[in-house]
Amino acid sequence: MNELIKTSNNENGEIIISGRELHGFLGSKERFSKWFEKMCSYGFDVNIDYTPYQMVHPQNKQEFTDYAMKLDMAKEISMLQRSERGKQARHYFLKLEKLWNSPEMVMKRALEFSNRQIQEMKTQLLIQEPLVSFAETCMASEKSLLVREVAKICCKKGIMVGEKKLWQKLRDWKLVFADKNEPYQEYLNRGYFEVSQGVKETSKGTLTWLTMRVTPKGQAYIMNRLKKEVAA
C-alpha cells in the first residue's frame, strides 16, 4: 500500500502518526499549535491518545514540539475536518487499521516481539557471564584453594594479581594478620577461610605448621572486591 501519510511505530509496535504530518496533509490554514489544541479539545488525552516529544528543525536547529498520535486519534481528527483531504486521510487510516489487524501482521508482530525477548535474554546472559563463570569455577572445585591458586583464577578472569600481591591485599583489607599467613577469627566465622594445622618431628624438634585455604565463598568475596577496585 502506498504511503499517503508518513507513519511510524512505537515501542509496542502500534501505528503512530505525527501531528505535524497530519496537519500538513490536511492543508489546514491555522497555526499548528492552535489547530492541535483545538483538536485535543474534542476529548483526547495526553499520554493516552497522544504523546508530546521534542524535535530539532533540520535547518535552523531550533527545538519544536510535535505529537505522536495513535491511529484512532488520527482517524477521528480526519473525520472532523469535513474536507476532501480529511476524507482521504480517514480512508487511508482505515486501510492501515485493517492491515494492522490482519492475521499476517498479527503473526509478524508476535514474531518480532519474540525475537526482541530472545535478544534481551542474550544480552543479559552476556552481562552476567563473567560472574556466572566465576561462580561456576568456584563451585566446580568443590574445595577450598590456596591463595596462589586463587590468584591464578583471578588472572584467568582478567584481574592480574600474583600470589604475593594477593597476600598483601588480604592484609590491607584486614582479612589476614599483618605478620603471619593466618586469617582473623571474624573471617573464619564468616566462612571465607579454612585453616588446617599439623605437627612434624624434625631433627631440630617438633615443627608445627598451619595452612590457610580460601573457601568458595571467600573466593567469590575476593574476586568481587578486586573487581570493584579495578572499576573504581
N, CA, C and O of each residue as an XYZ file, in Angstrom:
928
protein
N       0.844     -1.192      0.000
C       0.000      0.000      0.000
C       0.883      1.247      0.000
O       1.812      1.361      0.799
N       0.578      2.187     -0.914
C       1.342      3.423     -0.999
C       1.141      4.255      0.264
O       0.034      4.326      0.797
N       2.222      4.890      0.743
C       2.171      5.687      1.964
C       1.644      7.079      1.653
O       2.361      7.923      1.115
N       0.379      7.308      1.998
C      -0.241      8.614      1.758
C       0.243      9.621      2.804
O       0.544     10.772      2.486
N       0.311      9.167      4.048
C       0.763      9.989      5.166
C       1.825      9.189      5.920
O       1.623      8.014      6.224
N       2.931      9.818      6.213
C       4.037      9.137      6.878
C       3.622      8.646      8.261
O       3.026      9.391      9.039
N       3.940      7.382      8.563
C       3.635      6.805      9.872
C       4.893      6.130     10.426
O       5.884      5.953      9.717
N       4.830      5.762     11.693
C       5.921      5.019     12.329
C       5.301      4.090     13.361
O       4.078      3.993     13.460
N       6.129      3.418     14.118
C       5.643      2.512     15.156
C       6.297      2.855     16.485
O       7.477      3.201     16.535
N       5.524      2.758     17.561
C       6.109      2.996     18.886
C       6.715      1.716     19.432
O       6.794      0.710     18.728
N       7.149      1.754     20.704
C       7.832      0.586     21.291
C       6.926     -0.625     21.401
O       7.412     -1.750     21.518
N       5.606     -0.413     21.366
C       4.656     -1.532     21.415
C       4.248     -2.007     20.024
O       3.425     -2.912     19.882
N       4.831     -1.388     19.004
C       4.512     -1.785     17.636
C       3.258     -1.124     17.091
O       2.848     -1.427     15.970
N       2.630     -0.218     17.859
C       1.408      0.459     17.411
C       1.738      1.510     16.354
O       2.823      2.092     16.358
N       0.794      1.743     15.455
C       0.981      2.746     14.410
C       0.856      4.140     15.007
O      -0.098      4.442     15.724
N       1.841      4.985     14.697
C       1.902      6.344     15.235
C       1.965      7.341     14.075
O       2.664      7.123     13.086
N       1.217      8.439     14.221
C       1.200      9.482     13.190
C       1.645     10.799     13.815
O       1.177     11.161     14.895
N       2.530     11.508     13.158
C       2.973     12.818     13.620
C       1.846     13.827     13.463
O       1.217     13.908     12.408
N       1.595     14.598     14.519
C       0.579     15.640     14.440
C       0.883     16.639     13.337
O      -0.018     17.082     12.624
N       2.147     16.989     13.201
C       2.535     17.960     12.172
C       2.384     17.375     10.768
O       2.026     18.091      9.833
N       2.655     16.085     10.618
C       2.474     15.433      9.320
C       1.014     15.484      8.900
O       0.695     15.817      7.759
N       0.119     15.148      9.847
C      -1.310     15.156      9.530
C      -1.801     16.572      9.261
O      -2.588     16.793      8.341
N      -1.343     17.521     10.053
C      -1.719     18.926      9.864
C      -1.317     19.408      8.469
O      -2.070     20.115      7.799
N      -0.111     19.008      8.048
C       0.361     19.407      6.730
C      -0.439     18.763      5.612
O      -0.757     19.417      4.618
N      -0.767     17.481      5.767
C      -1.526     16.796      4.723
C      -2.930     17.378      4.583
O      -3.433     17.555      3.473
N      -3.554     17.672      5.720
C      -4.923     18.188      5.692
C      -4.998     19.602      5.122
O      -6.071     20.065      4.734
N      -3.863     20.280      5.073
C      -3.830     21.621      4.473
C      -4.507     22.675      5.322
O      -5.040     23.649      4.789
N      -4.496     22.502      6.618
C      -5.133     23.485      7.500
C      -4.390     24.811      7.437
O      -3.160     24.839      7.388
N      -5.140     25.915      7.439
C      -4.560     27.248      7.389
C      -4.210     27.765      8.790
O      -3.493     28.755      8.934
N      -4.724     27.084      9.814
C      -4.447     27.506     11.184
C      -3.010     27.171     11.570
O      -2.421     26.221     11.053
N      -2.460     27.951     12.474
C      -1.146     27.649     13.027
C      -1.222     26.301     13.735
O      -2.213     25.989     14.396
N      -0.168     25.509     13.589
C      -0.216     24.135     14.091
C      -0.577     24.067     15.574
O      -1.463     23.302     15.954
N       0.096     24.855     16.419
C      -0.149     24.776     17.861
C      -1.613     25.056     18.203
O      -2.195     24.381     19.052
N      -2.204     26.050     17.542
C      -3.603     26.392     17.793
C      -4.519     25.293     17.272
O      -5.487     24.918     17.934
N      -4.210     24.779     16.085
C      -5.007     23.709     15.488
C      -4.989     22.466     16.358
O      -6.032     21.854     16.588
N      -3.827     22.091     16.838
C      -3.726     20.867     17.636
C      -4.438     21.028     18.977
O      -5.064     20.089     19.468
N      -4.341     22.208     19.560
C      -5.042     22.461     20.813
C      -6.548     22.316     20.616
O      -7.245     21.773     21.473
N      -7.042     22.805     19.483
C      -8.476     22.688     19.186
C      -8.860     21.211     19.014
O      -9.903     20.778     19.503
N      -8.013     20.442     18.316
C      -8.306     19.025     18.115
C      -8.364     18.272     19.450
O      -9.222     17.410     19.642
N      -7.460     18.597     20.359
C      -7.416     17.927     21.658
C      -8.666     18.223     22.489
O      -9.039     17.438     23.360
N      -9.305     19.354     22.214
C     -10.498     19.729     22.971
C     -11.682     18.801     22.691
O     -12.698     18.862     23.382
N     -11.551     17.952     21.688
C     -12.626     17.002     21.364
C     -12.579     15.766     22.260
O     -13.340     14.819     22.060
N     -11.694     15.779     23.236
C     -11.700     14.694     24.221
C     -10.502     13.768     24.182
O     -10.571     12.657     24.707
N      -9.427     14.187     23.586
C      -8.221     13.351     23.529
C      -7.321     13.673     24.724
O      -7.210     14.826     25.139
N      -6.690     12.651     25.260
C      -5.885     12.803     26.470
C      -4.408     12.555     26.201
O      -4.034     11.635     25.474
N      -3.567     13.415     26.817
C      -2.124     13.278     26.669
C      -1.658     11.977     27.317
O      -2.190     11.559     28.345
N      -0.669     11.348     26.709
C      -0.078     10.074     27.153
C      -1.042      8.890     27.080
O      -0.723      7.783     27.512
N      -2.223      9.146     26.527
C      -3.162      8.046     26.245
C      -3.429      7.996     24.746
O      -3.210      6.974     24.095
N      -3.906      9.117     24.210
C      -4.168      9.216     22.769
C      -2.982      9.785     22.001
O      -2.802      9.499     20.817
N      -2.182     10.584     22.678
C      -1.022     11.196     22.006
C       0.070     11.473     23.038
O      -0.190     11.576     24.237
N       1.295     11.589     22.536
C       2.447     11.851     23.409
C       3.289     12.975     22.816
O       3.727     12.863     21.671
N       3.529     14.054     23.558
C       4.382     15.134     23.044
C       5.854     14.719     23.049
O       6.285     13.951     23.908
N       6.607     15.223     22.101
C       8.053     14.979     22.077
C       8.732     16.131     21.351
O       8.111     16.832     20.552
N       9.994     16.314     21.635
C      10.748     17.431     21.080
C      11.478     17.013     19.804
O      12.019     15.911     19.712
N      11.478     17.906     18.835
C      12.193     17.725     17.575
C      13.155     18.889     17.371
O      13.008     19.940     17.995
N      14.134     18.700     16.502
C      15.070     19.765     16.145
C      14.915     20.052     14.659
O      15.028     19.152     13.827
N      14.656     21.309     14.335
C      14.471     21.703     12.940
C      15.776     21.475     12.170
O      16.837     21.918     12.610
N      15.705     20.781     11.017
C      16.937     20.454     10.278
C      17.680     21.667      9.722
O      18.870     21.578      9.420
N      16.989     22.798      9.585
C      17.635     23.981      9.006
C      18.135     24.957     10.066
O      19.327     25.255     10.124
N      17.223     25.456     10.907
C      17.649     26.455     11.906
C      18.071     25.830     13.239
O      18.494     26.542     14.150
N      17.956     24.492     13.357
C      18.389     23.749     14.554
C      17.612     24.132     15.819
O      18.063     23.866     16.933
N      16.464     24.747     15.644
C      15.633     25.133     16.782
C      14.744     23.956     17.200
O      14.272     23.178     16.371
N      14.536     23.857     18.519
C      13.658     22.790     19.017
C      12.195     23.193     18.850
O      11.840     24.363     18.989
N      11.366     22.217     18.553
C       9.926     22.458     18.496
C       9.208     21.198     18.943
O       9.788     20.113     18.971
N       7.947     21.354     19.288
C       7.171     20.235     19.822
C       6.311     19.603     18.743
O       5.666     20.291     17.952
N       6.316     18.276     18.727
C       5.397     17.531     17.870
C       4.648     16.548     18.763
O       4.955     16.415     19.948
N       3.669     15.865     18.189
C       2.841     14.956     18.975
C       2.691     13.634     18.228
O       2.290     13.603     17.065
N       3.019     12.548     18.915
C       2.854     11.212     18.338
C       1.446     10.742     18.652
O       1.130     10.422     19.798
N       0.601     10.702     17.629
C      -0.802     10.329     17.822
C      -1.019      8.860     17.493
O      -0.420      8.326     16.559
N      -1.875      8.218     18.265
C      -2.270      6.855     17.929
C      -3.241      6.882     16.746
O      -3.838      7.912     16.432
N      -3.377      5.737     16.111
C      -4.150      5.652     14.880
C      -5.597      6.097     15.072
O      -6.143      6.790     14.214
N      -6.222      5.714     16.172
C      -7.622      6.085     16.408
C      -7.799      7.595     16.478
O      -8.769      8.135     15.947
N      -6.876      8.267     17.123
C      -6.973      9.725     17.227
C      -6.821     10.373     15.849
O      -7.581     11.274     15.494
N      -5.836      9.911     15.076
C      -5.621     10.472     13.739
C      -6.851     10.244     12.854
O      -7.219     11.107     12.056
N      -7.471      9.095     13.002
C      -8.657      8.768     12.209
C      -9.831      9.683     12.582
O     -10.539     10.180     11.706
N     -10.029      9.900     13.886
C     -11.130     10.754     14.330
C     -10.913     12.208     13.929
O     -11.855     12.891     13.526
N      -9.675     12.679     14.038
C      -9.377     14.061     13.632
C      -9.665     14.252     12.145
O     -10.180     15.287     11.723
N      -9.321     13.232     11.365
C      -9.567     13.316      9.920
C     -11.066     13.427      9.636
O     -11.480     14.166      8.743
N     -11.869     12.692     10.395
C     -13.326     12.746     10.218
C     -13.875     14.132     10.558
O     -14.854     14.575      9.957
N     -13.255     14.813     11.511
C     -13.738     16.121     11.953
C     -13.487     17.232     10.937
O     -14.093     18.299     11.034
N     -12.608     17.001      9.968
C     -12.202     18.076      9.060
C     -13.288     18.444      8.041
O     -13.342     19.586      7.584
N     -14.143     17.495      7.687
C     -15.218     17.740      6.726
C     -14.671     18.324      5.417
O     -15.203     19.290      4.869
N     -13.588     17.700      4.940
C     -12.973     18.152      3.687
C     -12.554     16.924      2.891
O     -12.541     15.810      3.414
N     -12.210     17.135      1.619
C     -11.767     16.026      0.777
C     -10.488     15.406      1.326
O     -10.334     14.184      1.336
N      -9.576     16.255      1.782
C      -8.327     15.758      2.352
C      -8.595     14.944      3.624
O      -7.961     13.916      3.864
N      -9.539     15.420      4.425
C      -9.909     14.692      5.631
C     -10.479     13.331      5.294
O     -10.191     12.345      5.973
N     -11.297     13.273      4.234
C     -11.885     12.010      3.785
C     -10.804     11.047      3.307
O     -10.844      9.856      3.617
N      -9.831     11.571      2.546
C      -8.740     10.738      2.054
C      -7.919     10.160      3.221
O      -7.565      8.981      3.234
N      -7.633     11.032      4.192
C      -6.842     10.595      5.346
C      -7.586      9.524      6.129
O      -6.996      8.530      6.553
N      -8.898      9.733      6.320
C      -9.700      8.759      7.073
C      -9.696      7.414      6.375
O      -9.502      6.391      7.031
N      -9.904      7.380      5.060
C      -9.896      6.117      4.313
C      -8.525      5.437      4.388
O      -8.422      4.214      4.478
N      -7.487      6.259      4.349
C      -6.135      5.715      4.425
C      -5.899      5.056      5.792
O      -5.328      3.968      5.876
N      -6.343      5.725      6.848
C      -6.148      5.178      8.192
C      -6.995      3.919      8.412
O      -6.580      3.012      9.133
N      -8.172      3.862      7.796
C      -8.998      2.657      7.888
C      -8.302      1.469      7.225
O      -8.365      0.344      7.722
N      -7.641      1.732      6.100
C      -6.889      0.666      5.430
C      -5.707      0.202      6.286
O      -5.415     -0.990      6.378
N      -5.038      1.179      6.908
C      -3.928      0.823      7.794
C      -4.416     -0.024      8.971
O      -3.765     -0.985      9.380
N      -5.577      0.357      9.501
C      -6.147     -0.368     10.630
C      -6.494     -1.807     10.232
O      -6.255     -2.745     10.993
N      -7.055     -1.967      9.039
C      -7.402     -3.298      8.544
C      -6.143     -4.141      8.347
O      -6.111     -5.323      8.689
N      -5.109     -3.511      7.791
C      -3.844     -4.216      7.591
C      -3.214     -4.595      8.929
O      -2.682     -5.694      9.085
N      -3.279     -3.686      9.880
C      -2.724     -3.899     11.221
C      -3.363     -5.111     11.898
O      -2.689     -5.866     12.598
N      -4.662     -5.289     11.686
C      -5.392     -6.374     12.340
C      -5.432     -7.663     11.524
O      -6.055     -8.640     11.939
N      -4.776     -7.670     10.374
C      -4.771     -8.879      9.545
C      -3.972     -9.986     10.228
O      -3.033     -9.685     10.964
N      -4.314    -11.261     10.007
C      -3.586    -12.386     10.624
C      -2.087    -12.340     10.344
O      -1.271    -12.679     11.200
N      -1.737    -11.912      9.118
C      -0.311    -11.868      8.756
C       0.442    -10.872      9.631
O       1.536    -11.173     10.109
N      -0.139     -9.672      9.850
C       0.524     -8.658     10.654
C       0.541     -9.026     12.134
O       1.503     -8.731     12.844
N      -0.524     -9.669     12.591
C      -0.553    -10.130     13.984
C       0.575    -11.128     14.223
O       1.273    -11.060     15.235
N       0.747    -12.057     13.278
C       1.810    -13.052     13.397
C       3.183    -12.395     13.321
O       4.097    -12.763     14.059
N       3.323    -11.419     12.426
C       4.604    -10.720     12.280
C       4.982    -10.011     13.576
O       6.134    -10.074     14.007
N       4.011     -9.332     14.203
C       4.298     -8.632     15.449
C       4.657     -9.609     16.561
O       5.525     -9.335     17.390
N       3.979    -10.751     16.567
C       4.274    -11.761     17.588
C       5.704    -12.283     17.436
O       6.410    -12.478     18.425
N       6.122    -12.507     16.193
C       7.484    -12.986     15.939
C       8.516    -11.926     16.311
O       9.552    -12.236     16.899
N       8.224    -10.669     15.963
C       9.145     -9.581     16.298
C       9.288     -9.442     17.813
O      10.387     -9.226     18.324
N       8.168     -9.568     18.522
C       8.204     -9.482     19.981
C       9.033    -10.623     20.563
O       9.840    -10.427     21.472
N       8.817    -11.819     20.018
C       9.567    -12.984     20.480
C      11.056    -12.814     20.234
O      11.873    -13.154     21.090
N      11.412    -12.291     19.068
C      12.829    -12.069     18.742
C      13.461    -11.039     19.672
O      14.617    -11.180     20.071
N      12.688     -9.993     20.017
C      13.205     -8.978     20.941
C      13.459     -9.588     22.309
O      14.463     -9.292     22.956
N      12.533    -10.447     22.744
C      12.691    -11.091     24.044
C      13.936    -11.969     24.070
O      14.686    -11.979     25.046
N      14.143    -12.702     22.985
C      15.314    -13.579     22.895
C      16.596    -12.749     22.917
O      17.562    -13.112     23.588
N      16.602    -11.627     22.177
C      17.787    -10.767     22.133
C      18.072    -10.174     23.501
O      19.229    -10.091     23.915
N      17.017     -9.756     24.212
C      17.209     -9.201     25.546
C      17.777    -10.248     26.494
O      18.624     -9.933     27.330
N      17.319    -11.492     26.372
C      17.840    -12.572     27.205
C      19.310    -12.821     26.902
O      20.108    -13.038     27.814
N      19.673    -12.790     25.608
C      21.074    -12.990     25.225
C      21.952    -11.887     25.792
O      23.059    -12.145     26.265
N      21.451    -10.645     25.741
C      22.209     -9.519     26.279
C      22.426     -9.672     27.776
O      23.523     -9.421     28.276
N      21.377    -10.087     28.498
C      21.502    -10.282     29.936
C      22.496    -11.389     30.254
O      23.266    -11.278     31.208
N      22.484    -12.453     29.462
C      23.425    -13.555     29.686
C      24.861    -13.097     29.472
O      25.766    -13.508     30.200
N      25.070    -12.233     28.458
C      26.420    -11.721     28.208
C      26.889    -10.857     29.367
O      28.056    -10.910     29.757
N      25.971    -10.054     29.921
C      26.318     -9.191     31.055
C      26.671    -10.026     32.278
O      27.610     -9.709     33.009
N      25.905    -11.101     32.496
C      26.080    -11.916     33.691
C      27.165    -12.974     33.543
O      27.577    -13.587     34.527
N      27.629    -13.189     32.309
C      28.557    -14.292     32.046
C      29.801    -14.288     32.925
O      30.165    -15.340     33.450
N      30.488    -13.117     33.114
C      31.698    -13.159     33.945
C      31.440    -13.641     35.366
O      32.181    -14.475     35.885
N      30.371    -13.107     36.006
C      30.061    -13.510     37.366
C      29.614    -14.964     37.430
O      30.003    -15.708     38.330
N      28.786    -15.359     36.454
C      28.324    -16.748     36.414
C      29.494    -17.691     36.213
O      29.591    -18.738     36.853
N      30.389    -17.294     35.303
C      31.554    -18.115     35.008
C      32.413    -18.297     36.248
O      32.879    -19.400     36.531
N      32.624    -17.207     36.991
C      33.441    -17.317     38.189
C      32.766    -18.189     39.236
O      33.409    -19.028     39.866
N      31.454    -17.985     39.420
C      30.726    -18.790     40.393
C      30.819    -20.266     40.040
O      30.985    -21.114     40.917
N      30.709    -20.571     38.738
C      30.808    -21.956     38.307
C      32.207    -22.516     38.575
O      32.358    -23.687     38.922
N      33.237    -21.659     38.410
C      34.605    -22.092     38.674
C      34.773    -22.468     40.138
O      35.364    -23.492     40.479
N      34.228    -21.598     41.000
C      34.334    -21.877     42.430
C      33.597    -23.154     42.804
O      34.110    -23.978     43.561
N      32.389    -23.313     42.267
C      31.587    -24.474     42.602
C      32.172    -25.750     42.009
O      32.055    -26.833     42.583
N      32.807    -25.598     40.838
C      33.360    -26.783     40.177
C      34.476    -27.394     41.003
O      34.653    -28.612     40.990
N      35.249    -26.555     41.738
C      36.355    -27.087     42.527
C      35.845    -27.919     43.695
O      36.450    -28.923     44.068
N      34.724    -27.489     44.267
C      34.123    -28.169     45.418
C      35.106    -28.304     46.572
O      35.012    -29.224     47.384
N      36.039    -27.379     46.630
C      37.022    -27.417     47.722
C      37.621    -26.030     47.892
O      37.499    -25.169     47.021
N      38.255    -25.839     49.009
C      38.960    -24.594     49.271
C      40.308    -24.620     48.552
O      40.882    -25.678     48.294
N      40.793    -23.409     48.237
C      42.020    -23.291     47.455
C      43.075    -22.499     48.207
O      42.756    -21.655     49.045
N      44.333    -22.780     47.900
C      45.430    -21.980     48.412
C      45.378    -20.590     47.782
O      44.773    -20.405     46.726
N      46.003    -19.633     48.422
C      45.982    -18.256     47.917
C      46.597    -18.184     46.521
O      46.104    -17.449     45.666
N      47.658    -18.932     46.287
C      48.278    -18.890     44.951
C      47.339    -19.435     43.885
O      47.380    -18.988     42.738
N      46.486    -20.401     44.250
C      45.519    -20.947     43.300
C      44.408    -19.929     43.020
O      43.919    -19.827     41.895
N      44.016    -19.179     44.054
C      43.013    -18.128     43.868
C      43.569    -17.034     42.953
O      42.852    -16.508     42.101
N      44.848    -16.695     43.133
C      45.492    -15.687     42.287
C      45.475    -16.119     40.824
O      45.267    -15.290     39.938
N      45.689    -17.399     40.561
C      45.669    -17.909     39.193
C      44.272    -17.769     38.587
O      44.132    -17.406     37.419
N      43.248    -18.055     39.377
C      41.873    -17.908     38.890
C      41.591    -16.453     38.554
O      40.978    -16.152     37.530
N      42.043    -15.546     39.424
C      41.839    -14.116     39.176
C      42.459    -13.706     37.845
O      41.849    -12.967     37.072
N      43.675    -14.189     37.578
C      44.351    -13.856     36.317
C      43.575    -14.375     35.118
O      43.477    -13.698     34.095
N      43.022    -15.578     35.244
C      42.227    -16.144     34.153
C      40.979    -15.311     33.888
O      40.474    -15.279     32.766
N      40.485    -14.637     34.923
C      39.282    -13.811     34.789
C      39.608    -12.365     34.430
O      38.734    -11.499     34.451
N      40.885    -12.111     34.097
C      41.253    -10.776     33.630
C      41.707     -9.826     34.706
O      41.976     -8.661     34.414
N      41.805    -10.286     35.971
C      42.301     -9.438     37.059
C      43.708     -9.904     37.383
O      43.895    -10.937     38.025
N      44.689     -9.147     36.942
C      46.075     -9.563     37.042
C      46.612     -9.313     38.451
O      46.928     -8.181     38.817
N      46.705    -10.360     39.210
C      47.223    -10.278     40.575
C      48.010    -11.552     40.860
O      47.508    -12.658     40.657
N      49.241    -11.394     41.330
C      50.053    -12.546     41.680
C      49.821    -12.975     43.113
O      49.072    -12.342     43.857
N      50.488    -14.082     43.493
C      50.294    -14.609     44.846
C      50.721    -13.599     45.913
O      49.985    -13.367     46.873
N      51.919    -12.990     45.751
C      52.408    -12.043     46.758
C      51.492    -10.829     46.864
O      51.189    -10.356     47.960
N      51.055    -10.331     45.704
C      50.173     -9.158     45.713
C      48.841     -9.487     46.360
O      48.275     -8.656     47.071
N      48.329    -10.694     46.121
C      47.052    -11.071     46.707
C      47.175    -11.210     48.219
O      46.274    -10.810     48.957
N      48.282    -11.775     48.680
C      48.510    -11.830     50.128
C      48.501    -10.425     50.725
O      47.915    -10.191     51.782
N      49.160     -9.491     50.032
C      49.209     -8.124     50.531
C      47.816     -7.501     50.566
O      47.481     -6.761     51.491
N      46.994     -7.813     49.532
C      45.616     -7.319     49.519
C      44.849     -7.835     50.728
O      44.110     -7.086     51.368
N      45.024     -9.100     51.038
C      44.315     -9.698     52.171
C      44.720     -9.019     53.475
O      43.906     -8.871     54.387
N      45.982     -8.610     53.556
C      46.446     -7.899     54.755
C      45.908     -6.475     54.778
O      45.478     -5.984     55.822
N      45.934     -5.809     53.616
C      45.409     -4.440     53.540
C      43.925     -4.392     53.892
O      43.455     -3.435     54.508
N      43.202     -5.418     53.501
C      41.766     -5.484     53.783
C      41.467     -5.944     55.210
O      40.306     -6.031     55.612
N      42.522     -6.237     55.968
C      42.381     -6.696     57.350
C      41.638     -8.033     57.442
O      40.900     -8.291     58.393
N      41.851     -8.857     56.446
C      41.299    -10.219     56.490
C      42.312    -11.177     57.112
O      41.947    -12.181     57.724
N      43.596    -10.844     56.940
C      44.696    -11.704     57.376
C      45.641    -10.870     58.241
O      45.833     -9.678     57.999
N      46.215    -11.501     59.232
C      47.164    -10.809     60.111
C      48.347    -10.262     59.310
O      48.748    -10.848     58.304
N      48.900     -9.137     59.764
C      50.000     -8.479     59.053
C      51.299     -9.262     59.157
O      52.131     -9.205     58.251
N      51.482     -9.994     60.254
C      52.762    -10.654     60.500
C      52.740    -12.162     60.317
O      53.734    -12.834     60.592
N      51.615    -12.701     59.857
C      51.560    -14.147     59.635
C      50.432    -14.485     58.656
O      49.471    -13.729     58.518
N      50.560    -15.611     57.992
C      49.573    -16.027     56.986
C      48.404    -16.747     57.655
O      48.180    -17.942     57.460
N      47.684    -15.986     58.435
C      46.581    -16.559     59.201
C      45.428    -15.561     59.221
O      45.653    -14.382     59.492
N      44.205    -15.995     58.945
C      43.070    -15.064     58.896
C      42.583    -14.683     60.286
O      42.774    -15.416     61.257
N      41.956    -13.528     60.355
C      41.302    -13.125     61.589
C      40.120    -14.067     61.852
O      39.513    -14.609     60.928
N      39.821    -14.240     63.139
C      38.762    -15.162     63.530
C      37.411    -14.782     62.923
O      36.601    -15.648     62.593
N      37.178    -13.462     62.782
C      35.895    -12.997     62.219
C      35.634    -13.602     60.845
O      34.508    -13.991     60.536
N      36.696    -13.682     60.007
C      36.515    -14.152     58.628
C      36.551    -15.670     58.531
O      36.094    -16.260     57.552
N      37.106    -16.291     59.575
C      36.924    -17.748     59.694
C      35.463    -18.042     60.003
O      34.873    -18.967     59.445
N      34.885    -17.243     60.901
C      33.480    -17.433     61.282
C      32.538    -17.164     60.114
O      31.485    -17.790     60.002
N      32.923    -16.225     59.240
C      32.095    -15.921     58.072
C      32.176    -17.005     57.000
O      31.368    -17.035     56.071
N      33.129    -17.866     57.133
C      33.259    -18.956     56.165
C      34.100    -18.608     54.956
O      33.997    -19.268     53.922
N      34.950    -17.559     55.067
C      35.799    -17.171     53.938
C      37.071    -18.014     53.855
O      37.633    -18.201     52.776
N      37.518    -18.521     55.008
C      38.775    -19.250     55.054
C      38.627    -20.538     55.871
O      37.706    -20.693     56.673
N      39.559    -21.442     55.639
C      39.722    -22.648     56.439
C      41.191    -22.749     56.825
O      42.074    -22.366     56.056
N      41.437    -23.254     57.993
C      42.814    -23.395     58.464
C      43.022    -24.830     58.925
O      42.225    -25.384     59.682
N      44.110    -25.413     58.448
C      44.477    -26.768     58.887
C      45.837    -26.697     59.573
O      46.714    -25.943     59.151
N      46.007    -27.487     60.633
C      47.245    -27.494     61.393
C      47.839    -28.897     61.408
O      47.130    -29.896     61.283
N      49.149    -28.944     61.564
C      49.818    -30.232     61.635
C      51.093    -30.132     62.458
O      51.601    -29.043     62.724
N      51.586    -31.274     62.847
C      52.813    -31.344     63.641
C      53.777    -32.317     62.976
O      53.386    -33.402     62.547
N      55.026    -31.921     62.897
C      56.034    -32.761     62.245
C      57.300    -32.791     63.107
O      57.793    -31.755     63.555
N      57.804    -33.991     63.324
C      59.028    -34.141     64.095
C      60.230    -33.993     63.173
O      60.305    -34.660     62.141
N      61.163    -33.133     63.532
C      62.389    -32.928     62.768
C      63.591    -33.112     63.687
O      63.452    -33.314     64.893
N      64.766    -33.037     63.085
C      66.000    -33.181     63.879
C      66.158    -32.033     64.852
O      66.873    -32.137     65.849
N      65.491    -30.949     64.555
C      65.572    -29.776     65.437
C      64.447    -29.729     66.439
O      64.363    -28.802     67.245
N      63.586    -30.716     66.395
C      62.490    -30.744     67.343
C      61.139    -30.825     66.649
O      61.052    -31.173     65.472
N      60.122    -30.511     67.368
C      58.760    -30.581     66.848
C      58.433    -29.293     66.076
O      58.589    -28.184     66.588
N      57.974    -29.475     64.823
C      57.613    -28.339     63.967
C      56.100    -28.309     63.780
O      55.507    -29.282     63.315
N      55.489    -27.203     64.140
C      54.045    -27.035     63.958
C      53.799    -26.167     62.730
O      54.391    -25.096     62.598
N      52.948    -26.612     61.852
C      52.668    -25.842     60.648
C      51.169    -25.549     60.529
O      50.326    -26.268     61.066
N      50.876    -24.479     59.815
C      49.484    -24.045     59.624
C      49.296    -23.681     58.155
O      50.119    -22.970     57.577
N      48.234    -24.159     57.564
C      47.928    -23.848     56.159
C      46.549    -23.197     56.075
O      45.569    -23.726     56.600
N      46.487    -22.054     55.414
C      45.221    -21.343     55.206
C      44.736    -21.569     53.785
O      45.504    -21.452     52.830
N      43.477    -21.888     53.654
C      42.864    -22.034     52.338
C      41.633    -21.132     52.248
O      40.991    -20.821     53.252
N      41.324    -20.722     51.016
C      40.187    -19.838     50.763
C      39.004    -20.690     50.306
O      39.118    -21.454     49.347
N      37.883    -20.558     50.986
C      36.687    -21.327     50.624
C      36.064    -20.753     49.350
O      36.394    -19.633     48.960
N      35.158    -21.510     48.687
C      34.444    -20.942     47.525
C      33.761    -19.617     47.851
O      33.741    -18.709     47.020
N      33.198    -19.501     49.065
C      32.565    -18.236     49.473
C      33.600    -17.125     49.566
O      33.344    -15.999     49.139
N      34.766    -17.435     50.121
C      35.833    -16.451     50.215
C      36.394    -16.078     48.859
O      36.768    -14.926     48.640
N      36.458    -17.036     47.943
C      36.939    -16.769     46.583
C      36.034    -15.756     45.893
O      36.510    -14.823     45.246
N      34.732    -15.945     46.036
C      33.778    -15.019     45.417
C      33.915    -13.627     46.021
O      33.850    -12.623     45.311
N      34.104    -13.574     47.330
C      34.272    -12.282     48.005
C      35.516    -11.560     47.490
O      35.464    -10.369     47.184
N      36.620    -12.273     47.395
C      37.875    -11.676     46.934
C      37.749    -11.192     45.498
O      38.170    -10.081     45.176
N      37.169    -12.025     44.631
C      37.014    -11.654     43.225
C      36.173    -10.389     43.078
O      36.555     -9.469     42.354
N      35.037    -10.340     43.757
C      34.153     -9.177     43.655
C      34.822     -7.913     44.188
O      34.645     -6.827     43.638
N      35.591     -8.067     45.263
C      36.263     -6.889     45.829
C      37.366     -6.391     44.901
O      37.547     -5.183     44.748
N      38.098     -7.302     44.287
C      39.123     -6.907     43.323
C      38.510     -6.213     42.110
O      39.052     -5.232     41.601
N      37.371     -6.739     41.656
C      36.695     -6.126     40.509
C      36.270     -4.706     40.823
O      36.392     -3.822     39.975
N      35.769     -4.470     42.039
C      35.338     -3.136     42.430
C      36.523     -2.180     42.465
O      36.397     -1.019     42.076
N      37.670     -2.662     42.928
C      38.862     -1.812     42.964
C      39.340     -1.463     41.573
O      39.768     -0.336     41.323
N      39.271     -2.420     40.667
C      39.699     -2.173     39.277
C      38.777     -1.157     38.615
O      39.231     -0.292     37.866
N      37.454     -1.267     38.899
C      36.468     -0.390     38.261
C      36.472      1.016     38.851
O      36.027      1.961     38.201
N      36.971      1.161     40.076
C      36.932      2.472     40.766
C      37.843      3.491     40.084
O      37.931      4.636     40.529
